[in-house]
Short mmCIF file of C-alpha atoms in Angstrom, two decimals:
data_model
loop_
_atom_site.label_atom_id
_atom_site.label_comp_id
_atom_site.label_asym_id
_atom_site.label_seq_id
_atom_site.Cartn_x
_atom_site.Cartn_y
_atom_site.Cartn_z
CA MET A 41 11.46 -29.59 7.48
CA ASN A 42 13.66 -27.02 9.18
CA ARG A 43 12.04 -24.16 11.11
CA ALA A 44 11.14 -21.13 9.00
CA GLU A 45 13.37 -18.11 9.69
CA LEU A 46 13.61 -14.54 8.41
CA SER A 47 16.57 -12.66 6.97
CA PRO A 48 15.43 -9.11 6.08
CA SER A 49 17.28 -7.57 3.14
CA LEU A 50 19.06 -4.48 4.41
CA MET A 51 19.48 -3.06 0.91
CA CYS A 52 15.74 -2.28 1.20
CA ALA A 53 16.00 -0.58 4.62
CA ASP A 54 15.85 3.17 5.15
CA VAL A 55 19.45 4.06 5.93
CA PHE A 56 18.33 7.04 8.04
CA GLU A 57 16.25 4.73 10.25
CA LEU A 58 18.69 1.85 10.40
CA ARG A 59 19.50 1.98 14.12
CA GLU A 60 15.79 1.92 15.01
CA THR A 61 15.20 -0.84 12.46
CA LEU A 62 17.88 -2.97 14.09
CA ARG A 63 16.33 -2.35 17.50
CA VAL A 64 12.94 -3.55 16.25
CA PHE A 65 14.53 -6.59 14.63
CA GLY A 66 16.15 -7.48 17.93
CA GLN A 67 12.87 -7.12 19.81
CA CYS A 68 11.05 -9.24 17.22
CA GLY A 69 13.64 -12.01 17.27
CA VAL A 70 14.66 -11.66 13.63
CA GLU A 71 17.15 -14.46 13.00
CA TYR A 72 19.54 -12.95 10.42
CA LEU A 73 20.41 -9.72 8.60
CA HIS A 74 20.77 -10.22 4.85
CA ILE A 75 23.57 -8.13 3.37
CA ASP A 76 23.83 -7.97 -0.41
CA VAL A 77 27.42 -7.30 -1.46
CA MET A 78 27.74 -6.43 -5.17
CA ASP A 79 30.90 -5.51 -7.04
CA GLY A 80 29.54 -4.20 -10.36
CA VAL A 81 31.26 -7.10 -12.14
CA PHE A 82 29.50 -10.32 -11.20
CA VAL A 83 26.23 -8.33 -11.24
CA PRO A 84 25.64 -4.95 -12.95
CA ASN A 85 25.12 -3.04 -9.72
CA PHE A 86 26.97 -1.90 -6.60
CA CYS A 87 25.62 -2.41 -3.10
CA LEU A 88 26.85 -2.54 0.51
CA GLY A 89 30.34 -3.58 1.50
CA THR A 90 32.90 -4.40 4.16
CA ASP A 91 32.54 -1.16 6.16
CA PHE A 92 28.78 -1.63 6.32
CA CYS A 93 29.27 -5.18 7.64
CA ARG A 94 31.72 -3.99 10.30
CA GLN A 95 29.35 -1.27 11.45
CA LEU A 96 26.51 -3.78 11.72
CA ARG A 97 28.72 -6.12 13.72
CA ALA A 98 29.39 -3.33 16.21
CA GLU A 99 25.73 -2.27 16.41
CA THR A 100 23.83 -5.55 16.81
CA SER A 101 24.26 -9.14 17.93
CA ILE A 102 21.93 -10.46 15.21
CA PRO A 103 23.95 -12.84 12.99
CA LEU A 104 24.89 -11.64 9.53
CA ASP A 105 23.73 -13.34 6.33
CA VAL A 106 26.31 -12.13 3.83
CA HIS A 107 25.42 -12.70 0.17
CA LEU A 108 28.55 -12.25 -1.91
CA MET A 109 27.62 -11.34 -5.49
CA ILE A 110 31.26 -10.78 -6.37
CA THR A 111 33.99 -12.32 -8.50
CA GLU A 112 36.69 -14.49 -6.90
CA PRO A 113 35.10 -14.49 -3.44
CA GLU A 114 37.78 -16.83 -2.08
CA LYS A 115 40.30 -13.96 -2.40
CA LYS A 116 38.13 -11.41 -0.57
CA LEU A 117 36.61 -13.25 2.39
CA ALA A 118 39.24 -11.98 4.81
CA ALA A 119 37.87 -8.44 4.43
CA PHE A 120 34.53 -9.38 5.98
CA PRO A 121 33.88 -9.61 9.76
CA ILE A 122 32.29 -13.06 9.64
CA GLY A 123 32.36 -15.59 12.42
CA ALA A 124 30.41 -18.15 14.41
CA GLY A 125 26.68 -18.03 13.76
CA ASP A 126 26.92 -16.04 10.54
CA LEU A 127 25.89 -17.29 7.10
CA VAL A 128 27.95 -16.56 3.98
CA SER A 129 26.76 -17.34 0.46
CA VAL A 130 29.05 -17.52 -2.56
CA HIS A 131 27.77 -18.01 -6.10
CA LEU A 132 28.64 -21.20 -7.91
CA GLU A 133 28.90 -19.09 -11.06
CA SER A 134 31.39 -16.65 -9.56
CA ALA A 135 34.58 -18.64 -9.10
CA ASP A 136 36.59 -21.60 -10.41
CA ARG A 137 37.74 -22.55 -6.91
CA ILE A 138 34.36 -22.52 -5.20
CA ASP A 139 35.31 -25.31 -2.78
CA GLY A 140 38.18 -23.14 -1.56
CA ALA A 141 35.73 -20.36 -0.76
CA LEU A 142 33.34 -22.74 1.04
CA THR A 143 36.20 -24.22 3.06
CA ALA A 144 37.44 -20.75 4.03
CA ILE A 145 33.97 -19.76 5.22
CA ARG A 146 33.71 -22.83 7.43
CA ALA A 147 37.22 -22.23 8.78
CA ARG A 148 36.01 -18.84 10.07
CA GLY A 149 33.22 -20.59 12.02
CA ALA A 150 30.46 -19.36 9.69
CA LYS A 151 27.99 -21.51 7.78
CA ALA A 152 28.74 -22.00 4.10
CA PHE A 153 25.94 -21.52 1.58
CA LEU A 154 26.18 -22.02 -2.17
CA ALA A 155 24.09 -19.53 -4.17
CA LEU A 156 22.54 -20.52 -7.50
CA ASN A 157 21.25 -18.18 -10.20
CA PRO A 158 17.86 -19.05 -11.74
CA ASP A 159 19.47 -20.64 -14.83
CA THR A 160 21.80 -22.94 -12.85
CA PRO A 161 20.50 -26.52 -12.38
CA VAL A 162 19.93 -27.47 -8.75
CA ASP A 163 21.92 -30.69 -9.13
CA ALA A 164 25.01 -28.55 -9.76
CA ILE A 165 25.43 -28.52 -5.97
CA LEU A 166 26.25 -32.23 -5.83
CA PRO A 167 30.06 -32.03 -6.15
CA HIS A 168 30.10 -29.46 -3.33
CA LEU A 169 27.46 -30.98 -1.04
CA PRO A 170 29.87 -32.21 1.68
CA LEU A 171 30.92 -28.58 2.32
CA LEU A 172 27.42 -27.09 2.40
CA ASP A 173 25.31 -25.90 5.31
CA GLY A 174 22.75 -24.40 2.95
CA VAL A 175 21.80 -23.42 -0.58
CA LEU A 176 20.66 -19.92 -1.53
CA LEU A 177 18.25 -20.25 -4.45
CA MET A 178 17.81 -17.02 -6.34
CA THR A 179 14.17 -16.71 -7.38
CA VAL A 180 15.03 -13.58 -9.39
CA TYR A 181 18.16 -12.65 -11.32
CA PRO A 182 20.66 -11.17 -8.87
CA GLY A 183 21.52 -7.49 -8.75
CA PHE A 184 18.32 -5.53 -8.22
CA ALA A 185 15.40 -5.48 -5.75
CA GLY A 186 11.74 -5.37 -6.77
CA GLN A 187 11.79 -8.08 -9.46
CA THR A 188 9.11 -10.73 -10.14
CA MET A 189 9.78 -14.36 -9.23
CA THR A 190 10.95 -16.49 -12.16
CA PRO A 191 8.21 -18.93 -13.29
CA ASP A 192 9.99 -22.18 -12.37
CA SER A 193 11.12 -21.06 -8.89
CA LEU A 194 8.68 -23.18 -6.89
CA ASP A 195 9.57 -26.27 -8.91
CA ARG A 196 13.28 -25.58 -8.36
CA ILE A 197 12.76 -25.32 -4.59
CA ALA A 198 10.84 -28.61 -4.52
CA ARG A 199 13.44 -30.38 -6.68
CA LEU A 200 16.26 -29.12 -4.48
CA ARG A 201 14.49 -30.23 -1.31
CA ALA A 202 13.90 -33.70 -2.78
CA LEU A 203 17.54 -33.88 -3.89
CA LEU A 204 18.87 -32.98 -0.44
CA ASP A 205 16.57 -35.48 1.25
CA ARG A 206 17.53 -38.20 -1.24
CA CYS A 207 21.22 -37.52 -0.53
CA GLY A 208 20.67 -37.90 3.21
CA ARG A 209 21.17 -34.19 3.93
CA PRO A 210 17.74 -33.00 5.18
CA GLU A 211 19.43 -30.54 7.56
CA VAL A 212 20.85 -28.45 4.70
CA ARG A 213 18.93 -25.16 4.60
CA ILE A 214 17.18 -23.79 1.53
CA GLU A 215 17.27 -20.00 1.50
CA VAL A 216 15.19 -18.10 -1.05
CA ASP A 217 15.90 -14.58 -2.27
CA GLY A 218 13.69 -12.59 -4.61
CA ASN A 219 10.01 -11.51 -4.54
CA VAL A 220 9.50 -13.08 -1.09
CA ASN A 221 6.18 -11.37 -0.41
CA TYR A 222 2.98 -12.22 1.42
CA GLU A 223 1.65 -14.17 -1.58
CA LYS A 224 4.79 -16.03 -2.66
CA ALA A 225 6.43 -16.81 0.70
CA PRO A 226 3.85 -19.43 1.81
CA LEU A 227 4.17 -21.18 -1.56
CA MET A 228 7.96 -21.20 -1.21
CA ARG A 229 7.60 -22.64 2.28
CA ALA A 230 5.28 -25.38 1.07
CA ALA A 231 7.79 -26.25 -1.66
CA GLY A 232 10.54 -26.76 0.95
CA ALA A 233 12.27 -23.44 1.64
CA ASP A 234 13.05 -22.57 5.26
CA LEU A 235 15.07 -19.32 5.25
CA PHE A 236 13.46 -16.26 3.68
CA VAL A 237 15.17 -13.10 2.45
CA SER A 238 12.43 -10.51 2.64
CA GLY A 239 12.67 -6.99 1.31
CA SER A 240 10.54 -4.29 -0.29
CA SER A 241 7.50 -6.50 -0.87
CA GLY A 242 7.59 -8.21 2.52
CA VAL A 243 9.20 -7.07 5.77
CA PHE A 244 9.92 -3.58 4.38
CA ARG A 245 6.59 -3.01 2.66
CA ARG A 246 4.56 0.02 3.72
CA GLY A 247 3.15 -0.12 7.24
CA ASP A 248 4.40 -0.91 10.71
CA LEU A 249 7.62 -2.90 10.72
CA ARG A 250 6.61 -5.04 13.70
CA GLU A 251 3.27 -5.88 12.10
CA ASN A 252 4.96 -6.78 8.82
CA ILE A 253 7.34 -9.17 10.60
CA ALA A 254 4.48 -10.77 12.54
CA ALA A 255 2.40 -11.16 9.38
CA MET A 256 5.27 -12.81 7.51
CA ARG A 257 5.94 -15.22 10.38
CA ALA A 258 2.26 -16.18 10.53
CA LEU A 259 2.23 -16.97 6.80
CA LEU A 260 5.30 -19.20 7.13
CA GLN A 261 4.01 -21.43 9.92
#
């Protein structure tokens, strides 16, 4: 199994403390910064965008984990400052030419992830598997923070892990997003997840940020 890594969800961060938050993340060795990009069409909400990504790129060397909850992502990738070491997720449900989007991500030097909504079967990745560096499994319905994990999430993670191993692709990452808290994260890890988007119920819960990160890492070992 791949090493467990953290990708804190910046939509849950205090915008007035963001520079200090990034400094703490750097000191704590946080692996990625999860950026939820929403267009109000693919999901019924708006959040973060290209200017925010550019400002982050200028402020920190931590790689970006850009989650595109937008329509026709293949037409909009050029607006994002993505490059080597970054992760970019596009939703299978968001475009007809999803392979074009995955190919464009890889051409920029970033790692291509395919995001799946809770109702999308995990074997839907199979036609796209040669282009994938990872799969982002939504364990809540996309668009809003603070939701409860869907009941079949752990089974979906385990089935996806078994599918990837059976296809000879054990290196493909499984990222989980939604209700990744102190209780659920260890269960997700045991099921086969290895990259954890953590927000209001995990890394950004009340208390000291450094202690929250350390506690989450300890639970994922």
